[in-house]
């Protein structure tokens, strides 16, 4: 069974949308097997998004991710990585399908409410970035 790393971003935690977003995951058959609310430092956000370091929005992205607490979580289910990205919808909410989290809740391409791992390699790296083995029960 597959696991993926999800983040409920500052624009969503600020608007108290954690429960509504979690309901979308659970309705899609994803199980929240670990979850915590944390405040990222700029260093941590920069390290987490290192793959985007050369992109013009890197500074804006990392500042945004530290602007309010985030909820980091591990979602589990059959095909969890793809399923989560389907439930999230397109990066830009203007292009997101009806019923997706980003269509319903995202404010802009930057403040887009959720992050989800985009490959098995990314999921393994991102889960280990935030959670220890002790925090991950079967
Ligand atoms: P994540 O699940 O967050 O990784 O989203 P994604 O895989 O759909 O998008 P991508 O990895 O390409 O970009 C990572 C994040 O950078 C996005 O989720 C946005 O928050 C942010 N981002 C992407 N493009 C832009 C942009 O043009 N402007 C700004 N401000 N932020 C952007
Ligand atoms: Mg991405």
mmCIF file of N, CA and C and ligand atoms in Angstrom:
data_model
loop_
_atom_site.group_PDB
_atom_site.id
_atom_site.type_symbol
_atom_site.label_atom_id
_atom_site.label_comp_id
_atom_site.label_asym_id
_atom_site.label_seq_id
_atom_site.Cartn_x
_atom_site.Cartn_y
_atom_site.Cartn_z
ATOM 1 N N UNK A 1 0.852 -1.211 0.000
ATOM 2 C CA UNK A 1 0.000 0.000 0.000
ATOM 3 C C UNK A 1 0.881 1.252 0.000
ATOM 4 N N UNK A 2 0.470 2.250 -0.785
ATOM 5 C CA UNK A 2 1.347 3.409 -1.025
ATOM 6 C C UNK A 2 1.082 4.546 -0.032
ATOM 7 N N UNK A 3 2.154 5.312 0.227
ATOM 8 C CA UNK A 3 2.036 6.499 1.084
ATOM 9 C C UNK A 3 2.556 7.733 0.353
ATOM 10 N N UNK A 4 2.000 8.891 0.685
ATOM 11 C CA UNK A 4 2.463 10.140 0.094
ATOM 12 C C UNK A 4 2.471 11.235 1.152
ATOM 13 N N UNK A 5 3.275 12.261 0.903
ATOM 14 C CA UNK A 5 3.365 13.375 1.851
ATOM 15 C C UNK A 5 2.480 14.513 1.358
ATOM 16 N N UNK A 6 1.635 14.978 2.241
ATOM 17 C CA UNK A 6 0.735 16.090 1.934
ATOM 18 C C UNK A 6 1.021 17.243 2.888
ATOM 19 N N UNK A 7 0.899 18.469 2.380
ATOM 20 C CA UNK A 7 0.985 19.647 3.253
ATOM 21 C C UNK A 7 -0.253 20.514 3.026
ATOM 22 N N UNK A 8 -0.929 20.857 4.104
ATOM 23 C CA UNK A 8 -1.977 21.872 4.037
ATOM 24 C C UNK A 8 -1.277 23.202 4.285
ATOM 25 N N UNK A 9 -1.297 24.066 3.260
ATOM 26 C CA UNK A 9 -0.440 25.252 3.222
ATOM 27 C C UNK A 9 -1.024 26.409 4.048
ATOM 28 N N UNK A 10 -0.201 27.462 4.293
ATOM 29 C CA UNK A 10 -0.618 28.573 5.151
ATOM 30 C C UNK A 10 -1.931 29.256 4.767
ATOM 31 N N UNK A 11 -2.208 29.401 3.477
ATOM 32 C CA UNK A 11 -3.463 30.084 3.103
ATOM 33 C C UNK A 11 -4.679 29.304 3.603
ATOM 34 N N UNK A 12 -4.537 27.973 3.672
ATOM 35 C CA UNK A 12 -5.650 27.115 4.096
ATOM 36 C C UNK A 12 -5.723 26.990 5.619
ATOM 37 N N UNK A 13 -4.582 26.833 6.294
ATOM 38 C CA UNK A 13 -4.642 26.735 7.762
ATOM 39 C C UNK A 13 -5.164 28.048 8.336
ATOM 40 N N UNK A 14 -4.760 29.164 7.719
ATOM 41 C CA UNK A 14 -5.189 30.489 8.178
ATOM 42 C C UNK A 14 -6.713 30.641 8.108
ATOM 43 N N UNK A 15 -7.307 30.036 7.071
ATOM 44 C CA UNK A 15 -8.771 30.133 6.895
ATOM 45 C C UNK A 15 -9.502 28.970 7.567
ATOM 46 N N UNK A 16 -8.777 28.204 8.396
ATOM 47 C CA UNK A 16 -9.394 27.139 9.197
ATOM 48 C C UNK A 16 -10.036 26.052 8.324
ATOM 49 N N UNK A 17 -9.327 25.667 7.247
ATOM 50 C CA UNK A 17 -9.882 24.715 6.277
ATOM 51 C C UNK A 17 -9.332 23.298 6.433
ATOM 52 N N UNK A 18 -8.564 23.047 7.503
ATOM 53 C CA UNK A 18 -7.940 21.726 7.656
ATOM 54 C C UNK A 18 -8.971 20.589 7.618
ATOM 55 N N UNK A 19 -10.048 20.742 8.346
ATOM 56 C CA UNK A 19 -11.058 19.681 8.401
ATOM 57 C C UNK A 19 -11.727 19.446 7.058
ATOM 58 N N UNK A 20 -12.058 20.528 6.371
ATOM 59 C CA UNK A 20 -12.722 20.388 5.052
ATOM 60 C C UNK A 20 -11.787 19.730 4.041
ATOM 61 N N UNK A 21 -10.495 20.073 4.100
ATOM 62 C CA UNK A 21 -9.530 19.464 3.180
ATOM 63 C C UNK A 21 -9.318 17.993 3.543
ATOM 64 N N UNK A 22 -9.219 17.691 4.838
ATOM 65 C CA UNK A 22 -9.064 16.294 5.239
ATOM 66 C C UNK A 22 -10.278 15.459 4.818
ATOM 67 N N UNK A 23 -11.465 16.037 4.853
ATOM 68 C CA UNK A 23 -12.664 15.309 4.417
ATOM 69 C C UNK A 23 -12.559 14.941 2.940
ATOM 70 N N UNK A 24 -11.970 15.823 2.132
ATOM 71 C CA UNK A 24 -11.776 15.518 0.695
ATOM 72 C C UNK A 24 -10.853 14.309 0.522
ATOM 73 N N UNK A 25 -9.765 14.271 1.316
ATOM 74 C CA UNK A 25 -8.856 13.128 1.231
ATOM 75 C C UNK A 25 -9.583 11.839 1.646
ATOM 76 N N UNK A 26 -10.279 11.903 2.763
ATOM 77 C CA UNK A 26 -10.940 10.690 3.276
ATOM 78 C C UNK A 26 -12.051 10.232 2.336
ATOM 79 N N UNK A 27 -12.791 11.177 1.766
ATOM 80 C CA UNK A 27 -13.856 10.808 0.815
ATOM 81 C C UNK A 27 -13.284 10.112 -0.417
ATOM 82 N N UNK A 28 -12.017 10.437 -0.758
ATOM 83 C CA UNK A 28 -11.370 9.823 -1.926
ATOM 84 C C UNK A 28 -10.727 8.479 -1.577
ATOM 85 N N UNK A 29 -10.852 8.045 -0.326
ATOM 86 C CA UNK A 29 -10.311 6.747 0.065
ATOM 87 C C UNK A 29 -8.892 6.802 0.602
ATOM 88 N N UNK A 30 -8.389 8.000 0.851
ATOM 89 C CA UNK A 30 -7.055 8.136 1.447
ATOM 90 C C UNK A 30 -7.184 8.173 2.967
ATOM 91 N N UNK A 31 -6.256 7.491 3.653
ATOM 92 C CA UNK A 31 -6.263 7.449 5.117
ATOM 93 C C UNK A 31 -5.145 8.339 5.645
ATOM 94 N N UNK A 32 -5.454 9.209 6.600
ATOM 95 C CA UNK A 32 -4.440 10.072 7.210
ATOM 96 C C UNK A 32 -3.779 9.260 8.319
ATOM 97 N N UNK A 33 -2.540 8.776 8.064
ATOM 98 C CA UNK A 33 -1.886 7.887 9.034
ATOM 99 C C UNK A 33 -0.906 8.622 9.940
ATOM 100 N N UNK A 34 -0.606 9.876 9.621
ATOM 101 C CA UNK A 34 0.219 10.719 10.499
ATOM 102 C C UNK A 34 -0.094 12.166 10.165
ATOM 103 N N UNK A 35 -0.038 13.014 11.193
ATOM 104 C CA UNK A 35 -0.386 14.419 10.947
ATOM 105 C C UNK A 35 0.124 15.296 12.084
ATOM 106 N N UNK A 36 0.711 16.455 11.734
ATOM 107 C CA UNK A 36 1.070 17.421 12.782
ATOM 108 C C UNK A 36 1.071 18.836 12.205
ATOM 109 N N UNK A 37 0.812 19.794 13.103
ATOM 110 C CA UNK A 37 0.802 21.213 12.732
ATOM 111 C C UNK A 37 2.116 21.815 13.191
ATOM 112 N N UNK A 38 2.863 22.401 12.247
ATOM 113 C CA UNK A 38 4.182 22.953 12.556
ATOM 114 C C UNK A 38 4.353 24.309 11.875
ATOM 115 N N UNK A 39 5.308 25.085 12.392
ATOM 116 C CA UNK A 39 5.676 26.343 11.731
ATOM 117 C C UNK A 39 7.055 26.145 11.122
ATOM 118 N N UNK A 40 7.154 26.216 9.805
ATOM 119 C CA UNK A 40 8.430 26.018 9.122
ATOM 120 C C UNK A 40 9.331 27.233 9.281
ATOM 121 N N UNK A 41 10.630 26.994 9.408
ATOM 122 C CA UNK A 41 11.599 28.083 9.311
ATOM 123 C C UNK A 41 11.889 28.305 7.817
ATOM 124 N N UNK A 42 12.496 29.442 7.507
ATOM 125 C CA UNK A 42 12.848 29.729 6.113
ATOM 126 C C UNK A 42 13.858 28.700 5.602
ATOM 127 N N UNK A 43 14.749 28.278 6.486
ATOM 128 C CA UNK A 43 15.732 27.242 6.142
ATOM 129 C C UNK A 43 15.066 25.928 5.759
ATOM 130 N N UNK A 44 14.104 25.517 6.572
ATOM 131 C CA UNK A 44 13.392 24.257 6.305
ATOM 132 C C UNK A 44 12.595 24.331 5.010
ATOM 133 N N UNK A 45 11.902 25.457 4.787
ATOM 134 C CA UNK A 45 11.120 25.615 3.556
ATOM 135 C C UNK A 45 12.045 25.598 2.340
ATOM 136 N N UNK A 46 13.197 26.249 2.466
ATOM 137 C CA UNK A 46 14.158 26.292 1.373
ATOM 138 C C UNK A 46 14.702 24.915 1.034
ATOM 139 N N UNK A 47 14.961 24.138 2.077
ATOM 140 C CA UNK A 47 15.465 22.779 1.889
ATOM 141 C C UNK A 47 14.382 21.885 1.280
ATOM 142 N N UNK A 48 13.170 22.016 1.769
ATOM 143 C CA UNK A 48 12.074 21.187 1.265
ATOM 144 C C UNK A 48 11.841 21.442 -0.227
ATOM 145 N N UNK A 49 11.907 22.710 -0.641
ATOM 146 C CA UNK A 49 11.640 23.087 -2.038
ATOM 147 C C UNK A 49 12.929 23.307 -2.835
ATOM 148 N N UNK A 50 14.029 22.650 -2.434
ATOM 149 C CA UNK A 50 15.333 22.856 -3.080
ATOM 150 C C UNK A 50 15.274 22.656 -4.595
ATOM 151 N N UNK A 51 14.401 21.735 -5.060
ATOM 152 C CA UNK A 51 14.309 21.476 -6.511
ATOM 153 C C UNK A 51 13.854 22.717 -7.290
ATOM 154 N N UNK A 52 13.218 23.685 -6.603
ATOM 155 C CA UNK A 52 12.721 24.894 -7.280
ATOM 156 C C UNK A 52 13.648 26.093 -7.084
ATOM 157 N N UNK A 53 14.851 25.866 -6.569
ATOM 158 C CA UNK A 53 15.752 26.952 -6.177
ATOM 159 C C UNK A 53 15.995 27.972 -7.297
ATOM 160 N N UNK A 54 16.057 27.489 -8.543
ATOM 161 C CA UNK A 54 16.362 28.397 -9.657
ATOM 162 C C UNK A 54 15.112 29.077 -10.232
ATOM 163 N N UNK A 55 13.944 28.708 -9.755
ATOM 164 C CA UNK A 55 12.707 29.283 -10.311
ATOM 165 C C UNK A 55 12.492 30.699 -9.770
ATOM 166 N N UNK A 56 11.868 31.564 -10.578
ATOM 167 C CA UNK A 56 11.695 32.962 -10.162
ATOM 168 C C UNK A 56 10.806 33.122 -8.924
ATOM 169 N N UNK A 57 9.963 32.133 -8.666
ATOM 170 C CA UNK A 57 9.028 32.256 -7.539
ATOM 171 C C UNK A 57 9.555 31.617 -6.250
ATOM 172 N N UNK A 58 10.817 31.151 -6.252
ATOM 173 C CA UNK A 58 11.368 30.431 -5.093
ATOM 174 C C UNK A 58 11.297 31.246 -3.796
ATOM 175 N N UNK A 59 11.688 32.520 -3.872
ATOM 176 C CA UNK A 59 11.670 33.364 -2.679
ATOM 177 C C UNK A 59 10.261 33.560 -2.157
ATOM 178 N N UNK A 60 9.357 33.850 -3.079
ATOM 179 C CA UNK A 60 7.944 34.051 -2.730
ATOM 180 C C UNK A 60 7.355 32.776 -2.112
ATOM 181 N N UNK A 61 7.688 31.631 -2.723
ATOM 182 C CA UNK A 61 7.175 30.336 -2.262
ATOM 183 C C UNK A 61 7.660 30.018 -0.844
ATOM 184 N N UNK A 62 8.957 30.185 -0.605
ATOM 185 C CA UNK A 62 9.496 29.816 0.708
ATOM 186 C C UNK A 62 9.032 30.798 1.794
ATOM 187 N N UNK A 63 8.911 32.078 1.456
ATOM 188 C CA UNK A 63 8.371 33.069 2.411
ATOM 189 C C UNK A 63 6.919 32.711 2.756
ATOM 190 N N UNK A 64 6.142 32.409 1.723
ATOM 191 C CA UNK A 64 4.737 32.038 1.930
ATOM 192 C C UNK A 64 4.611 30.825 2.850
ATOM 193 N N UNK A 65 5.456 29.812 2.627
ATOM 194 C CA UNK A 65 5.350 28.569 3.404
ATOM 195 C C UNK A 65 5.700 28.755 4.876
ATOM 196 N N UNK A 66 6.357 29.885 5.201
ATOM 197 C CA UNK A 66 6.707 30.171 6.592
ATOM 198 C C UNK A 66 5.775 31.212 7.220
ATOM 199 N N UNK A 67 4.794 31.687 6.474
ATOM 200 C CA UNK A 67 3.999 32.841 6.907
ATOM 201 C C UNK A 67 2.965 32.496 7.986
ATOM 202 N N UNK A 68 2.597 31.250 8.080
ATOM 203 C CA UNK A 68 1.607 30.742 9.044
ATOM 204 C C UNK A 68 1.969 29.269 9.262
ATOM 205 N N UNK A 69 1.438 28.642 10.299
ATOM 206 C CA UNK A 69 1.677 27.198 10.446
ATOM 207 C C UNK A 69 1.130 26.403 9.251
ATOM 208 N N UNK A 70 1.722 25.231 9.052
ATOM 209 C CA UNK A 70 1.217 24.290 8.045
ATOM 210 C C UNK A 70 0.841 22.995 8.760
ATOM 211 N N UNK A 71 0.034 22.162 8.101
ATOM 212 C CA UNK A 71 -0.245 20.821 8.607
ATOM 213 C C UNK A 71 0.429 19.840 7.654
ATOM 214 N N UNK A 72 1.410 19.088 8.168
ATOM 215 C CA UNK A 72 2.068 18.070 7.347
ATOM 216 C C UNK A 72 1.457 16.726 7.696
ATOM 217 N N UNK A 73 1.253 15.898 6.682
ATOM 218 C CA UNK A 73 0.538 14.640 6.923
ATOM 219 C C UNK A 73 0.986 13.564 5.935
ATOM 220 N N UNK A 74 0.821 12.322 6.361
ATOM 221 C CA UNK A 74 1.084 11.178 5.498
ATOM 222 C C UNK A 74 -0.254 10.554 5.146
ATOM 223 N N UNK A 75 -0.517 10.437 3.843
ATOM 224 C CA UNK A 75 -1.756 9.832 3.358
ATOM 225 C C UNK A 75 -1.433 8.455 2.799
ATOM 226 N N UNK A 76 -2.287 7.493 3.101
ATOM 227 C CA UNK A 76 -2.060 6.112 2.675
ATOM 228 C C UNK A 76 -3.260 5.593 1.898
ATOM 229 N N UNK A 77 -2.976 4.785 0.867
ATOM 230 C CA UNK A 77 -4.054 4.165 0.097
ATOM 231 C C UNK A 77 -3.502 3.557 -1.178
ATOM 232 N N UNK A 78 -4.334 2.805 -1.894
ATOM 233 C CA UNK A 78 -3.949 2.264 -3.197
ATOM 234 C C UNK A 78 -3.670 3.441 -4.133
ATOM 235 N N UNK A 79 -2.494 3.476 -4.732
ATOM 236 C CA UNK A 79 -2.154 4.558 -5.664
ATOM 237 C C UNK A 79 -2.242 5.930 -5.028
ATOM 238 N N UNK A 80 -1.820 6.033 -3.767
ATOM 239 C CA UNK A 80 -2.023 7.261 -2.986
ATOM 240 C C UNK A 80 -1.402 8.506 -3.635
ATOM 241 N N UNK A 81 -0.249 8.353 -4.283
ATOM 242 C CA UNK A 81 0.445 9.522 -4.837
ATOM 243 C C UNK A 81 -0.396 10.171 -5.931
ATOM 244 N N UNK A 82 -0.839 9.348 -6.889
ATOM 245 C CA UNK A 82 -1.662 9.866 -7.992
ATOM 246 C C UNK A 82 -3.038 10.301 -7.513
ATOM 247 N N UNK A 83 -3.616 9.489 -6.647
ATOM 248 C CA UNK A 83 -4.958 9.800 -6.142
ATOM 249 C C UNK A 83 -4.963 11.150 -5.434
ATOM 250 N N UNK A 84 -3.914 11.366 -4.610
ATOM 251 C CA UNK A 84 -3.830 12.651 -3.902
ATOM 252 C C UNK A 84 -3.734 13.802 -4.891
ATOM 253 N N UNK A 85 -2.919 13.642 -5.941
ATOM 254 C CA UNK A 85 -2.750 14.739 -6.897
ATOM 255 C C UNK A 85 -4.044 14.987 -7.675
ATOM 256 N N UNK A 86 -4.828 13.939 -7.888
ATOM 257 C CA UNK A 86 -6.146 14.126 -8.520
ATOM 258 C C UNK A 86 -7.072 14.943 -7.623
ATOM 259 N N UNK A 87 -7.080 14.597 -6.329
ATOM 260 C CA UNK A 87 -7.948 15.313 -5.384
ATOM 261 C C UNK A 87 -7.502 16.769 -5.223
ATOM 262 N N UNK A 88 -6.168 17.002 -5.309
ATOM 263 C CA UNK A 88 -5.647 18.365 -5.201
ATOM 264 C C UNK A 88 -6.084 19.233 -6.373
ATOM 265 N N UNK A 89 -6.001 18.717 -7.592
ATOM 266 C CA UNK A 89 -6.285 19.489 -8.799
ATOM 267 C C UNK A 89 -5.043 20.216 -9.295
ATOM 268 N N UNK A 90 -5.181 20.905 -10.425
ATOM 269 C CA UNK A 90 -4.047 21.568 -11.078
ATOM 270 C C UNK A 90 -3.416 22.622 -10.166
ATOM 271 N N UNK A 91 -2.101 22.835 -10.363
ATOM 272 C CA UNK A 91 -1.344 23.806 -9.559
ATOM 273 C C UNK A 91 -2.031 25.170 -9.538
ATOM 274 N N UNK A 92 -2.437 25.641 -10.724
ATOM 275 C CA UNK A 92 -3.152 26.915 -10.829
ATOM 276 C C UNK A 92 -4.658 26.654 -10.683
ATOM 277 N N UNK A 93 -5.276 27.207 -9.643
ATOM 278 C CA UNK A 93 -6.709 26.913 -9.416
ATOM 279 C C UNK A 93 -7.591 27.279 -10.612
ATOM 280 N N UNK A 94 -7.134 28.195 -11.449
ATOM 281 C CA UNK A 94 -7.908 28.564 -12.640
ATOM 282 C C UNK A 94 -8.037 27.381 -13.594
ATOM 283 N N UNK A 95 -7.088 26.437 -13.518
ATOM 284 C CA UNK A 95 -7.110 25.262 -14.398
ATOM 285 C C UNK A 95 -7.590 23.995 -13.680
ATOM 286 N N UNK A 96 -7.982 24.113 -12.432
ATOM 287 C CA UNK A 96 -8.330 22.925 -11.642
ATOM 288 C C UNK A 96 -9.759 22.473 -11.922
ATOM 289 N N UNK A 97 -9.953 21.145 -11.939
ATOM 290 C CA UNK A 97 -11.283 20.566 -12.193
ATOM 291 C C UNK A 97 -12.230 20.812 -11.024
ATOM 292 N N UNK A 98 -13.521 20.836 -11.355
ATOM 293 C CA UNK A 98 -14.587 20.926 -10.346
ATOM 294 C C UNK A 98 -14.406 19.844 -9.292
ATOM 295 N N UNK A 99 -14.650 20.195 -8.054
ATOM 296 C CA UNK A 99 -14.618 19.208 -6.978
ATOM 297 C C UNK A 99 -13.245 19.007 -6.373
ATOM 298 N N UNK A 100 -12.194 19.536 -7.015
ATOM 299 C CA UNK A 100 -10.846 19.393 -6.447
ATOM 300 C C UNK A 100 -10.633 20.424 -5.337
ATOM 301 N N UNK A 101 -9.639 20.141 -4.496
ATOM 302 C CA UNK A 101 -9.327 21.036 -3.371
ATOM 303 C C UNK A 101 -8.931 22.418 -3.888
ATOM 304 N N UNK A 102 -8.066 22.446 -4.906
ATOM 305 C CA UNK A 102 -7.599 23.747 -5.394
ATOM 306 C C UNK A 102 -8.713 24.529 -6.072
ATOM 307 N N UNK A 103 -9.616 23.852 -6.776
ATOM 308 C CA UNK A 103 -10.752 24.553 -7.385
ATOM 309 C C UNK A 103 -11.600 25.203 -6.291
ATOM 310 N N UNK A 104 -11.817 24.439 -5.228
ATOM 311 C CA UNK A 104 -12.732 24.905 -4.184
ATOM 312 C C UNK A 104 -12.093 25.936 -3.246
ATOM 313 N N UNK A 105 -10.793 25.761 -2.933
ATOM 314 C CA UNK A 105 -10.218 26.548 -1.841
ATOM 315 C C UNK A 105 -9.020 27.439 -2.210
ATOM 316 N N UNK A 106 -8.270 27.104 -3.279
ATOM 317 C CA UNK A 106 -7.027 27.849 -3.543
ATOM 318 C C UNK A 106 -7.317 29.292 -3.941
ATOM 319 N N UNK A 107 -6.376 30.180 -3.581
ATOM 320 C CA UNK A 107 -6.545 31.610 -3.856
ATOM 321 C C UNK A 107 -5.809 32.030 -5.124
ATOM 322 N N UNK A 108 -4.699 31.344 -5.443
ATOM 323 C CA UNK A 108 -3.867 31.711 -6.597
ATOM 324 C C UNK A 108 -2.893 30.570 -6.865
ATOM 325 N N UNK A 109 -2.081 30.711 -7.924
ATOM 326 C CA UNK A 109 -1.102 29.662 -8.244
ATOM 327 C C UNK A 109 -0.087 29.500 -7.109
ATOM 328 N N UNK A 110 0.195 30.570 -6.384
ATOM 329 C CA UNK A 110 1.122 30.482 -5.258
ATOM 330 C C UNK A 110 0.419 29.992 -4.005
ATOM 331 N N UNK A 111 -0.671 30.658 -3.658
ATOM 332 C CA UNK A 111 -1.424 30.299 -2.446
ATOM 333 C C UNK A 111 -2.475 29.255 -2.828
ATOM 334 N N UNK A 112 -1.967 28.032 -3.067
ATOM 335 C CA UNK A 112 -2.838 26.998 -3.637
ATOM 336 C C UNK A 112 -3.167 25.857 -2.663
ATOM 337 N N UNK A 113 -3.149 26.173 -1.382
ATOM 338 C CA UNK A 113 -3.790 25.376 -0.308
ATOM 339 C C UNK A 113 -3.155 24.036 0.063
ATOM 340 N N UNK A 114 -2.568 23.322 -0.914
ATOM 341 C CA UNK A 114 -2.029 21.990 -0.620
ATOM 342 C C UNK A 114 -0.769 21.707 -1.436
ATOM 343 N N UNK A 115 0.056 20.823 -0.889
ATOM 344 C CA UNK A 115 1.182 20.223 -1.610
ATOM 345 C C UNK A 115 1.012 18.717 -1.563
ATOM 346 N N UNK A 116 1.415 18.036 -2.635
ATOM 347 C CA UNK A 116 1.463 16.577 -2.615
ATOM 348 C C UNK A 116 2.686 16.081 -3.349
ATOM 349 N N UNK A 117 3.341 15.032 -2.826
ATOM 350 C CA UNK A 117 4.515 14.437 -3.489
ATOM 351 C C UNK A 117 4.149 14.054 -4.923
ATOM 352 N N UNK A 118 5.138 14.171 -5.845
ATOM 353 C CA UNK A 118 4.819 13.907 -7.257
ATOM 354 C C UNK A 118 5.415 12.612 -7.806
ATOM 355 N N UNK A 119 6.085 11.812 -6.960
ATOM 356 C CA UNK A 119 6.652 10.527 -7.411
ATOM 357 C C UNK A 119 6.946 9.687 -6.166
ATOM 358 N N UNK A 120 7.160 8.375 -6.349
ATOM 359 C CA UNK A 120 7.520 7.531 -5.207
ATOM 360 C C UNK A 120 8.811 7.994 -4.538
ATOM 361 N N UNK A 121 9.783 8.447 -5.331
ATOM 362 C CA UNK A 121 11.056 8.919 -4.764
ATOM 363 C C UNK A 121 10.831 10.169 -3.921
ATOM 364 N N UNK A 122 10.026 11.096 -4.457
ATOM 365 C CA UNK A 122 9.728 12.328 -3.722
ATOM 366 C C UNK A 122 8.953 11.998 -2.446
ATOM 367 N N UNK A 123 8.005 11.075 -2.528
ATOM 368 C CA UNK A 123 7.202 10.718 -1.354
ATOM 369 C C UNK A 123 8.100 10.183 -0.242
ATOM 370 N N UNK A 124 9.028 9.285 -0.586
ATOM 371 C CA UNK A 124 9.925 8.710 0.423
ATOM 372 C C UNK A 124 10.783 9.805 1.066
ATOM 373 N N UNK A 125 11.318 10.676 0.225
ATOM 374 C CA UNK A 125 12.180 11.756 0.731
ATOM 375 C C UNK A 125 11.376 12.723 1.597
ATOM 376 N N UNK A 126 10.199 13.115 1.134
ATOM 377 C CA UNK A 126 9.402 14.132 1.832
ATOM 378 C C UNK A 126 8.806 13.595 3.135
ATOM 379 N N UNK A 127 8.410 12.314 3.165
ATOM 380 C CA UNK A 127 7.900 11.725 4.414
ATOM 381 C C UNK A 127 9.029 11.709 5.449
ATOM 382 N N UNK A 128 10.229 11.286 5.019
ATOM 383 C CA UNK A 128 11.375 11.222 5.949
ATOM 384 C C UNK A 128 11.804 12.611 6.405
ATOM 385 N N UNK A 129 11.527 13.633 5.585
ATOM 386 C CA UNK A 129 11.875 15.012 5.947
ATOM 387 C C UNK A 129 11.100 15.456 7.192
ATOM 388 N N UNK A 130 9.848 15.027 7.312
ATOM 389 C CA UNK A 130 8.979 15.522 8.386
ATOM 390 C C UNK A 130 8.681 14.515 9.495
ATOM 391 N N UNK A 131 8.766 13.205 9.212
ATOM 392 C CA UNK A 131 8.321 12.211 10.186
ATOM 393 C C UNK A 131 9.410 11.190 10.483
ATOM 394 N N UNK A 132 9.497 10.794 11.760
ATOM 395 C CA UNK A 132 10.397 9.721 12.163
ATOM 396 C C UNK A 132 9.634 8.396 12.080
ATOM 397 N N UNK A 133 10.363 7.304 12.061
ATOM 398 C CA UNK A 133 9.732 5.986 12.004
ATOM 399 C C UNK A 133 8.723 5.774 13.121
ATOM 400 N N UNK A 134 9.032 6.320 14.311
ATOM 401 C CA UNK A 134 8.155 6.169 15.477
ATOM 402 C C UNK A 134 6.783 6.802 15.270
ATOM 403 N N UNK A 135 6.727 7.820 14.408
ATOM 404 C CA UNK A 135 5.469 8.545 14.187
ATOM 405 C C UNK A 135 4.614 7.892 13.106
ATOM 406 N N UNK A 136 5.122 6.826 12.504
ATOM 407 C CA UNK A 136 4.426 6.190 11.381
ATOM 408 C C UNK A 136 3.975 4.797 11.773
ATOM 409 N N UNK A 137 2.739 4.693 12.229
ATOM 410 C CA UNK A 137 2.204 3.370 12.575
ATOM 411 C C UNK A 137 1.526 2.764 11.360
ATOM 412 N N UNK A 138 1.436 1.445 11.333
ATOM 413 C CA UNK A 138 0.871 0.748 10.176
ATOM 414 C C UNK A 138 -0.632 0.855 10.080
HETATM 415 P P1 LIG B 1 3.190 21.135 -5.052
HETATM 416 O O1 LIG B 1 2.350 19.968 -4.711
HETATM 417 O O2 LIG B 1 3.078 22.250 -4.041
HETATM 418 O O3 LIG B 1 4.626 20.776 -5.356
HETATM 419 O O4 LIG B 1 2.524 21.742 -6.358
HETATM 420 P P2 LIG B 1 2.705 21.302 -7.853
HETATM 421 O O5 LIG B 1 3.523 20.051 -7.967
HETATM 422 O O6 LIG B 1 1.342 21.316 -8.442
HETATM 423 O O7 LIG B 1 3.527 22.529 -8.428
HETATM 424 P P3 LIG B 1 5.113 22.718 -8.632
HETATM 425 O O8 LIG B 1 5.876 21.606 -7.993
HETATM 426 O O9 LIG B 1 5.350 23.024 -10.060
HETATM 427 O O10 LIG B 1 5.355 24.069 -7.817
HETATM 428 C C1 LIG B 1 5.501 24.011 -6.411
HETATM 429 C C2 LIG B 1 4.726 25.130 -5.784
HETATM 430 O O11 LIG B 1 5.319 26.360 -6.159
HETATM 431 C C3 LIG B 1 3.262 25.268 -6.231
HETATM 432 O O12 LIG B 1 2.377 24.456 -5.540
HETATM 433 C C4 LIG B 1 2.996 26.727 -5.933
HETATM 434 O O13 LIG B 1 2.675 26.932 -4.559
HETATM 435 C C5 LIG B 1 4.329 27.368 -6.234
HETATM 436 N N1 LIG B 1 4.320 27.938 -7.577
HETATM 437 C C6 LIG B 1 4.354 27.302 -8.773
HETATM 438 N N2 LIG B 1 4.317 28.164 -9.793
HETATM 439 C C7 LIG B 1 4.260 29.400 -9.231
HETATM 440 C C8 LIG B 1 4.211 30.724 -9.738
HETATM 441 O O14 LIG B 1 4.198 30.949 -10.953
HETATM 442 N N3 LIG B 1 4.166 31.746 -8.818
HETATM 443 C C9 LIG B 1 4.190 31.515 -7.464
HETATM 444 N N4 LIG B 1 4.145 32.542 -6.614
HETATM 445 N N5 LIG B 1 4.231 30.292 -6.953
HETATM 446 C C10 LIG B 1 4.270 29.246 -7.808
HETATM 447 MG MG1 LIG B 2 5.462 19.779 -7.025
#
